Amino acid sequence: QVQVVESGGGLVQAGGSLRLSCTASGLSSDYYVLGWFRQTPGEEREGISCLSRDGQRNWSSESVKGRFTMSRDNAKNTLFLQMNSLKPEDTAMYYCAAAPSWYGMCFIQGRTYWGQGTRVTVSS
């Protein structure tokens, strides 16, 4: 059974930092945790940062470039998102995705496994 679990969200003041983690288990070998997405009420889920399995290819939304950094630990099938200089507009539910691959601006190919999300709230 596949499980994807995000953690690390919370309430932080504008300008602060948070580090999100995402761990997956039960994935077949052609799947990996590939990126972070976020969603606010009434809006579609948007990709904010994706990273290839070998770390050689990455994409980040303009809204988070220079502030958010993604890294991975392949041995533990874990993905991290270091979020610095947080803004109130970063407030959202953050999800990570496990899938076979992605392209372009975090467009996922293949069946996708999502976690339950972790909530990030940035106060002004």
PDB file of C-alpha atoms in Angstrom:
ATOM      1  CA  GLN A   1       0.000   0.000   0.000  1.00  0.00           C
ATOM      2  CA  VAL A   2       1.359   3.383  -1.013  1.00  0.00           C
ATOM      3  CA  GLN A   3       1.582   6.079   1.599  1.00  0.00           C
ATOM      4  CA  VAL A   4       2.697   9.641   1.071  1.00  0.00           C
ATOM      5  CA  VAL A   5       3.036  11.739   4.198  1.00  0.00           C
ATOM      6  CA  GLU A   6       3.830  15.442   4.390  1.00  0.00           C
ATOM      7  CA  SER A   7       4.905  17.213   7.557  1.00  0.00           C
ATOM      8  CA  GLY A   8       6.456  20.432   8.775  1.00  0.00           C
ATOM      9  CA  GLY A   9       3.694  22.938   8.158  1.00  0.00           C
ATOM     10  CA  GLY A  10       2.557  25.459  10.734  1.00  0.00           C
ATOM     11  CA  LEU A  11       1.933  29.073  11.553  1.00  0.00           C
ATOM     12  CA  VAL A  12       4.758  31.508  10.939  1.00  0.00           C
ATOM     13  CA  GLN A  13       5.125  35.256  10.656  1.00  0.00           C
ATOM     14  CA  ALA A  14       5.940  36.901   7.368  1.00  0.00           C
ATOM     15  CA  GLY A  15       9.666  36.699   6.721  1.00  0.00           C
ATOM     16  CA  GLY A  16       9.992  33.467   8.641  1.00  0.00           C
ATOM     17  CA  SER A  17      10.974  29.991   7.502  1.00  0.00           C
ATOM     18  CA  LEU A  18       9.588  26.481   7.483  1.00  0.00           C
ATOM     19  CA  ARG A  19      10.958  23.161   6.266  1.00  0.00           C
ATOM     20  CA  LEU A  20       8.504  20.685   4.834  1.00  0.00           C
ATOM     21  CA  SER A  21       9.206  16.987   4.515  1.00  0.00           C
ATOM     22  CA  CYS A  22       7.520  14.337   2.433  1.00  0.00           C
ATOM     23  CA  THR A  23       8.117  10.635   2.820  1.00  0.00           C
ATOM     24  CA  ALA A  24       6.669   7.910   0.648  1.00  0.00           C
ATOM     25  CA  SER A  25       6.485   4.191   1.226  1.00  0.00           C
ATOM     26  CA  GLY A  26       5.179   1.278  -0.768  1.00  0.00           C
ATOM     27  CA  LEU A  27       6.137   2.788  -4.117  1.00  0.00           C
ATOM     28  CA  SER A  28       7.191   0.610  -7.010  1.00  0.00           C
ATOM     29  CA  SER A  29      10.639   1.264  -8.425  1.00  0.00           C
ATOM     30  CA  ASP A  30       9.396   3.423 -11.290  1.00  0.00           C
ATOM     31  CA  TYR A  31       7.791   5.889  -8.908  1.00  0.00           C
ATOM     32  CA  TYR A  32       9.391   8.599  -6.825  1.00  0.00           C
ATOM     33  CA  VAL A  33       8.380  11.696  -4.879  1.00  0.00           C
ATOM     34  CA  LEU A  34       8.901  14.412  -7.444  1.00  0.00           C
ATOM     35  CA  GLY A  35       7.588  17.729  -6.302  1.00  0.00           C
ATOM     36  CA  TRP A  36       5.597  20.094  -4.164  1.00  0.00           C
ATOM     37  CA  PHE A  37       2.232  21.588  -4.940  1.00  0.00           C
ATOM     38  CA  ARG A  38      -0.047  23.928  -3.060  1.00  0.00           C
ATOM     39  CA  GLN A  39      -3.702  24.760  -3.022  1.00  0.00           C
ATOM     40  CA  THR A  40      -5.875  27.475  -1.523  1.00  0.00           C
ATOM     41  CA  PRO A  41      -9.663  27.279  -1.130  1.00  0.00           C
ATOM     42  CA  GLY A  42     -11.453  27.698  -4.423  1.00  0.00           C
ATOM     43  CA  GLU A  43      -8.280  27.455  -6.451  1.00  0.00           C
ATOM     44  CA  GLU A  44      -6.695  24.639  -8.423  1.00  0.00           C
ATOM     45  CA  ARG A  45      -3.683  22.845  -7.061  1.00  0.00           C
ATOM     46  CA  GLU A  46      -0.546  24.395  -8.537  1.00  0.00           C
ATOM     47  CA  GLY A  47       2.929  23.041  -8.914  1.00  0.00           C
ATOM     48  CA  ILE A  48       5.563  25.098  -7.164  1.00  0.00           C
ATOM     49  CA  SER A  49       8.700  23.023  -7.469  1.00  0.00           C
ATOM     50  CA  CYS A  50       9.690  19.716  -9.056  1.00  0.00           C
ATOM     51  CA  LEU A  51      12.953  17.822  -9.060  1.00  0.00           C
ATOM     52  CA  SER A  52      14.018  14.848 -11.134  1.00  0.00           C
ATOM     53  CA  ARG A  53      15.078  11.641  -9.466  1.00  0.00           C
ATOM     54  CA  ASP A  54      18.748  12.254 -10.244  1.00  0.00           C
ATOM     55  CA  GLY A  55      18.519  15.885  -9.189  1.00  0.00           C
ATOM     56  CA  GLN A  56      19.684  17.105 -12.593  1.00  0.00           C
ATOM     57  CA  ARG A  57      16.428  18.678 -13.693  1.00  0.00           C
ATOM     58  CA  ASN A  58      14.332  21.051 -11.688  1.00  0.00           C
ATOM     59  CA  TRP A  59      11.641  23.655 -12.094  1.00  0.00           C
ATOM     60  CA  SER A  60      10.268  26.230  -9.686  1.00  0.00           C
ATOM     61  CA  SER A  61       7.422  28.665  -9.969  1.00  0.00           C
ATOM     62  CA  GLU A  62       8.418  32.309 -10.319  1.00  0.00           C
ATOM     63  CA  SER A  63       6.464  32.998  -7.150  1.00  0.00           C
ATOM     64  CA  VAL A  64       8.900  30.938  -5.044  1.00  0.00           C
ATOM     65  CA  LYS A  65      12.197  31.251  -6.910  1.00  0.00           C
ATOM     66  CA  GLY A  66      14.966  32.508  -4.691  1.00  0.00           C
ATOM     67  CA  ARG A  67      12.957  31.742  -1.548  1.00  0.00           C
ATOM     68  CA  PHE A  68      12.129  28.018  -1.665  1.00  0.00           C
ATOM     69  CA  THR A  69      14.686  25.253  -2.133  1.00  0.00           C
ATOM     70  CA  MET A  70      13.877  21.624  -2.732  1.00  0.00           C
ATOM     71  CA  SER A  71      16.135  18.681  -2.004  1.00  0.00           C
ATOM     72  CA  ARG A  72      15.748  14.937  -1.777  1.00  0.00           C
ATOM     73  CA  ASP A  73      17.100  11.904  -0.024  1.00  0.00           C
ATOM     74  CA  ASN A  74      16.587   9.082  -2.493  1.00  0.00           C
ATOM     75  CA  ALA A  75      17.672   6.415  -0.035  1.00  0.00           C
ATOM     76  CA  LYS A  76      14.744   7.378   2.186  1.00  0.00           C
ATOM     77  CA  ASN A  77      12.402   8.386  -0.647  1.00  0.00           C
ATOM     78  CA  THR A  78      12.034  11.708   1.083  1.00  0.00           C
ATOM     79  CA  LEU A  79      11.616  15.161  -0.369  1.00  0.00           C
ATOM     80  CA  PHE A  80      12.232  18.415   1.455  1.00  0.00           C
ATOM     81  CA  LEU A  81      11.129  21.975   0.826  1.00  0.00           C
ATOM     82  CA  GLN A  82      13.003  24.708   2.622  1.00  0.00           C
ATOM     83  CA  MET A  83      10.832  27.811   2.594  1.00  0.00           C
ATOM     84  CA  ASN A  84      12.448  31.108   3.499  1.00  0.00           C
ATOM     85  CA  SER A  85      11.206  34.700   3.436  1.00  0.00           C
ATOM     86  CA  LEU A  86       7.646  33.477   3.657  1.00  0.00           C
ATOM     87  CA  LYS A  87       4.856  35.800   2.583  1.00  0.00           C
ATOM     88  CA  PRO A  88       1.163  35.837   3.490  1.00  0.00           C
ATOM     89  CA  GLU A  89       0.401  34.770  -0.080  1.00  0.00           C
ATOM     90  CA  ASP A  90       2.289  31.522   0.578  1.00  0.00           C
ATOM     91  CA  THR A  91      -0.532  30.504   2.902  1.00  0.00           C
ATOM     92  CA  ALA A  92      -1.950  27.254   1.503  1.00  0.00           C
ATOM     93  CA  MET A  93      -2.187  23.527   1.935  1.00  0.00           C
ATOM     94  CA  TYR A  94       1.029  21.994   0.646  1.00  0.00           C
ATOM     95  CA  TYR A  95       1.114  18.571  -0.969  1.00  0.00           C
ATOM     96  CA  CYS A  96       3.812  16.400  -2.415  1.00  0.00           C
ATOM     97  CA  ALA A  97       3.292  14.000  -5.280  1.00  0.00           C
ATOM     98  CA  ALA A  98       4.701  10.600  -6.139  1.00  0.00           C
ATOM     99  CA  ALA A  99       4.514   9.613  -9.791  1.00  0.00           C
ATOM    100  CA  PRO A 100       6.648   8.108 -12.572  1.00  0.00           C
ATOM    101  CA  SER A 101       7.735  11.423 -14.112  1.00  0.00           C
ATOM    102  CA  TRP A 102       7.008  15.083 -14.754  1.00  0.00           C
ATOM    103  CA  TYR A 103       7.718  17.615 -17.465  1.00  0.00           C
ATOM    104  CA  GLY A 104       7.602  21.329 -18.036  1.00  0.00           C
ATOM    105  CA  MET A 105       6.054  23.259 -15.164  1.00  0.00           C
ATOM    106  CA  CYS A 106       5.516  20.248 -12.892  1.00  0.00           C
ATOM    107  CA  PHE A 107       3.061  18.530 -15.212  1.00  0.00           C
ATOM    108  CA  ILE A 108       2.825  14.981 -13.949  1.00  0.00           C
ATOM    109  CA  GLN A 109       2.809  11.925 -16.166  1.00  0.00           C
ATOM    110  CA  GLY A 110       1.191   8.746 -14.983  1.00  0.00           C
ATOM    111  CA  ARG A 111      -0.797   7.780 -11.956  1.00  0.00           C
ATOM    112  CA  THR A 112      -0.158  10.119  -9.065  1.00  0.00           C
ATOM    113  CA  TYR A 113      -0.161   9.455  -5.366  1.00  0.00           C
ATOM    114  CA  TRP A 114      -0.846  12.416  -3.095  1.00  0.00           C
ATOM    115  CA  GLY A 115      -0.443  12.878   0.602  1.00  0.00           C
ATOM    116  CA  GLN A 116      -2.987  14.471   2.913  1.00  0.00           C
ATOM    117  CA  GLY A 117      -1.119  17.748   2.835  1.00  0.00           C
ATOM    118  CA  THR A 118       0.396  19.978   5.463  1.00  0.00           C
ATOM    119  CA  ARG A 119      -1.000  23.428   6.156  1.00  0.00           C
ATOM    120  CA  VAL A 120       1.176  26.511   5.999  1.00  0.00           C
ATOM    121  CA  THR A 121      -0.165  29.767   7.382  1.00  0.00           C
ATOM    122  CA  VAL A 122       1.853  32.964   7.108  1.00  0.00           C
ATOM    123  CA  SER A 123       0.652  35.898   9.152  1.00  0.00           C
ATOM    124  CA  SER A 124       1.369  39.481   8.199  1.00  0.00           C
TER     125      SER A 124
END
